[in-house]
């Protein structure tokens, strides 16, 4: 009867290994899709979540924006997403950009680095080309309430471990 218990243990080990390999493939696929989107859109972050109400009523908190970046100059009125980096870079031909949220009374200079008055092209992550309303609320909730994130991750981990093939 020892061979029966050894066989059962071997099957359980195979199922567990299969689940971990499947999880690894899912995560790898998501990473490959993200990198592919980066290449297609030319943006370091092709999808972002609106986390403040500064662009209401056009974009609301929790909306997902799809970004695209091209070499074309930024024009007044375009909706852009920017990222302030710590390292300063000087381009040969610099274009100075000032941003302001539609729902803000003043420009965004308070969000720039200390002493920085303008953005340049290399600060721009992308131009908004599409929107998916409200779907980003899951990200906002997990960011503002970290306990929710840990509960979701724990529940997903338990789900992976308990699913039998």
Coordinates of C-alpha atoms in Angstrom, one line a residue:
X1 CA 0.0 0.0 0.0
X2 CA 3.0 2.3 0.2
X3 CA 3.1 2.6 -3.6
X4 CA -0.5 4.0 -3.5
X5 CA 0.5 6.8 -1.0
X6 CA 3.7 7.5 -3.0
X7 CA 1.6 7.7 -6.2
X8 CA -0.9 10.1 -4.6
X9 CA 1.9 12.3 -3.3
X10 CA 3.6 12.3 -6.7
X11 CA 0.3 13.4 -8.4
X12 CA -0.2 16.1 -5.8
X13 CA 3.3 17.4 -6.3
X14 CA 2.8 17.4 -10.1
X15 CA -0.5 19.3 -9.8
X16 CA 1.2 21.9 -7.5
X17 CA 4.1 22.3 -9.9
X18 CA 1.7 22.7 -12.8
X19 CA -0.2 25.4 -10.9
X20 CA 3.0 27.3 -10.2
X21 CA 4.2 27.0 -13.8
X22 CA 0.7 28.2 -15.0
X23 CA 0.9 31.2 -12.7
X24 CA 4.4 32.0 -14.0
X25 CA 3.1 31.8 -17.6
X26 CA 0.2 34.1 -16.8
X27 CA 2.5 36.7 -15.2
X28 CA 5.0 36.4 -18.0
X29 CA 2.3 36.9 -20.6
X30 CA 1.1 40.0 -18.8
X31 CA 4.6 41.4 -18.8
X32 CA 5.1 40.6 -22.5
X33 CA 1.8 42.3 -23.3
X34 CA 2.8 45.4 -21.3
X35 CA 6.2 45.6 -23.0
X36 CA 4.5 45.2 -26.4
X37 CA 2.1 48.0 -25.6
X38 CA 5.1 50.2 -24.7
X39 CA 6.7 49.5 -28.1
X40 CA 3.5 50.1 -30.0
X41 CA 2.5 53.3 -28.2
X42 CA 6.0 54.8 -27.7
X43 CA 5.1 55.5 -24.1
X44 CA 6.9 54.2 -21.0
X45 CA 3.4 53.9 -19.4
X46 CA 0.8 53.2 -22.1
X47 CA -2.1 53.0 -19.5
X48 CA -2.5 55.2 -16.5
X49 CA -5.2 55.7 -13.8
X50 CA -6.5 59.2 -13.1
X51 CA -5.9 59.6 -9.4
X52 CA -7.1 63.1 -8.7
X53 CA -10.1 65.3 -9.7
X54 CA -7.9 67.9 -11.4
X55 CA -9.2 67.1 -14.9
X56 CA -12.9 67.0 -14.2
X57 CA -15.3 67.1 -15.9
X58 CA -13.3 65.7 -18.9
X59 CA -11.7 62.9 -16.9
X60 CA -12.8 61.7 -13.5
X61 CA -11.0 60.0 -10.7
X62 CA -10.8 56.3 -11.4
X63 CA -10.8 56.7 -15.2
X64 CA -8.2 54.8 -17.2
X65 CA -6.3 56.8 -19.9
X66 CA -4.6 55.2 -22.8
X67 CA -1.5 57.1 -23.9
X68 CA 0.5 57.4 -27.1
X69 CA 3.7 59.3 -27.6
X70 CA 5.1 60.6 -30.8
X71 CA 7.9 62.9 -31.8
X72 CA 5.4 65.6 -32.8
X73 CA 5.6 68.8 -30.7
X74 CA 3.1 69.2 -27.9
X75 CA 0.4 71.7 -28.9
X76 CA -1.7 73.9 -26.6
X77 CA -4.9 72.1 -25.5
X78 CA -3.5 68.6 -25.8
X79 CA -4.0 66.3 -22.8
X80 CA -0.7 65.0 -21.7
X81 CA 0.6 62.9 -18.8
X82 CA 3.9 63.9 -17.3
X83 CA 6.4 62.4 -15.0
X84 CA 9.0 64.6 -13.2
X85 CA 12.4 62.9 -13.1
X86 CA 15.1 63.7 -10.7
X87 CA 17.9 63.9 -13.3
X88 CA 17.9 67.0 -15.5
X89 CA 18.4 66.5 -19.2
X90 CA 19.1 69.3 -21.7
X91 CA 17.9 68.8 -25.3
X92 CA 19.5 70.8 -28.1
X93 CA 16.1 72.2 -29.1
X94 CA 14.0 72.6 -25.9
X95 CA 10.3 73.3 -25.9
X96 CA 8.9 74.6 -22.7
X97 CA 5.5 73.2 -21.6
X98 CA 3.3 74.4 -18.8
X99 CA 0.4 72.2 -17.7
X100 CA -2.9 73.0 -15.8
X101 CA -5.8 70.7 -14.8
X102 CA -9.2 71.9 -16.1
X103 CA -10.5 71.8 -12.5
X104 CA -7.6 73.7 -11.0
X105 CA -7.4 77.4 -10.5
X106 CA -3.6 77.6 -11.0
X107 CA -1.1 75.8 -13.2
X108 CA 0.7 72.6 -12.1
X109 CA 4.1 74.2 -11.2
X110 CA 3.6 73.2 -7.6
X111 CA 3.9 69.6 -8.7
X112 CA 7.1 70.1 -10.6
X113 CA 10.6 69.7 -9.0
X114 CA 11.6 72.5 -6.7
X115 CA 12.6 75.5 -8.7
X116 CA 11.4 74.0 -11.9
X117 CA 9.1 76.4 -13.9
X118 CA 8.5 74.4 -17.1
X119 CA 8.3 70.9 -18.4
X120 CA 10.3 69.7 -21.5
X121 CA 9.4 67.1 -24.0
X122 CA 11.3 64.4 -22.0
X123 CA 9.0 64.9 -19.0
X124 CA 5.9 63.9 -21.1
X125 CA 5.0 60.2 -20.8
X126 CA 2.3 60.4 -23.4
X127 CA -0.8 62.0 -24.9
X128 CA -4.3 60.8 -23.9
X129 CA -5.9 59.0 -26.9
X130 CA -8.6 57.0 -25.2
X131 CA -10.5 56.5 -21.9
X132 CA -12.1 53.7 -20.0
X133 CA -14.3 55.3 -17.3
X134 CA -14.3 54.1 -13.7
X135 CA -12.3 50.9 -14.2
X136 CA -9.3 52.3 -12.4
X137 CA -11.1 52.5 -9.0
X138 CA -9.7 49.1 -8.1
X139 CA -6.1 50.6 -8.3
X140 CA -7.1 53.6 -6.3
X141 CA -8.7 51.6 -3.5
X142 CA -5.7 49.3 -3.3
X143 CA -3.3 52.2 -3.2
X144 CA -5.2 54.2 -0.6
X145 CA -6.2 51.2 1.5
X146 CA -3.1 48.8 1.4
X147 CA -4.9 46.2 3.6
X148 CA -7.3 45.6 0.6
X149 CA -4.3 44.9 -1.6
X150 CA -3.0 42.3 0.8
X151 CA -6.4 40.7 1.2
X152 CA -6.8 40.4 -2.6
X153 CA -3.2 39.0 -3.1
X154 CA -3.8 36.5 -0.3
X155 CA -7.2 35.4 -1.7
X156 CA -5.6 35.0 -5.1
X157 CA -2.8 33.0 -3.6
X158 CA -5.2 30.7 -1.8
X159 CA -7.3 30.3 -5.0
X160 CA -4.2 29.2 -6.9
X161 CA -3.3 26.7 -4.2
X162 CA -6.7 25.2 -3.8
X163 CA -7.7 24.8 -7.5
X164 CA -7.5 21.2 -8.5
X165 CA -7.1 20.2 -12.1

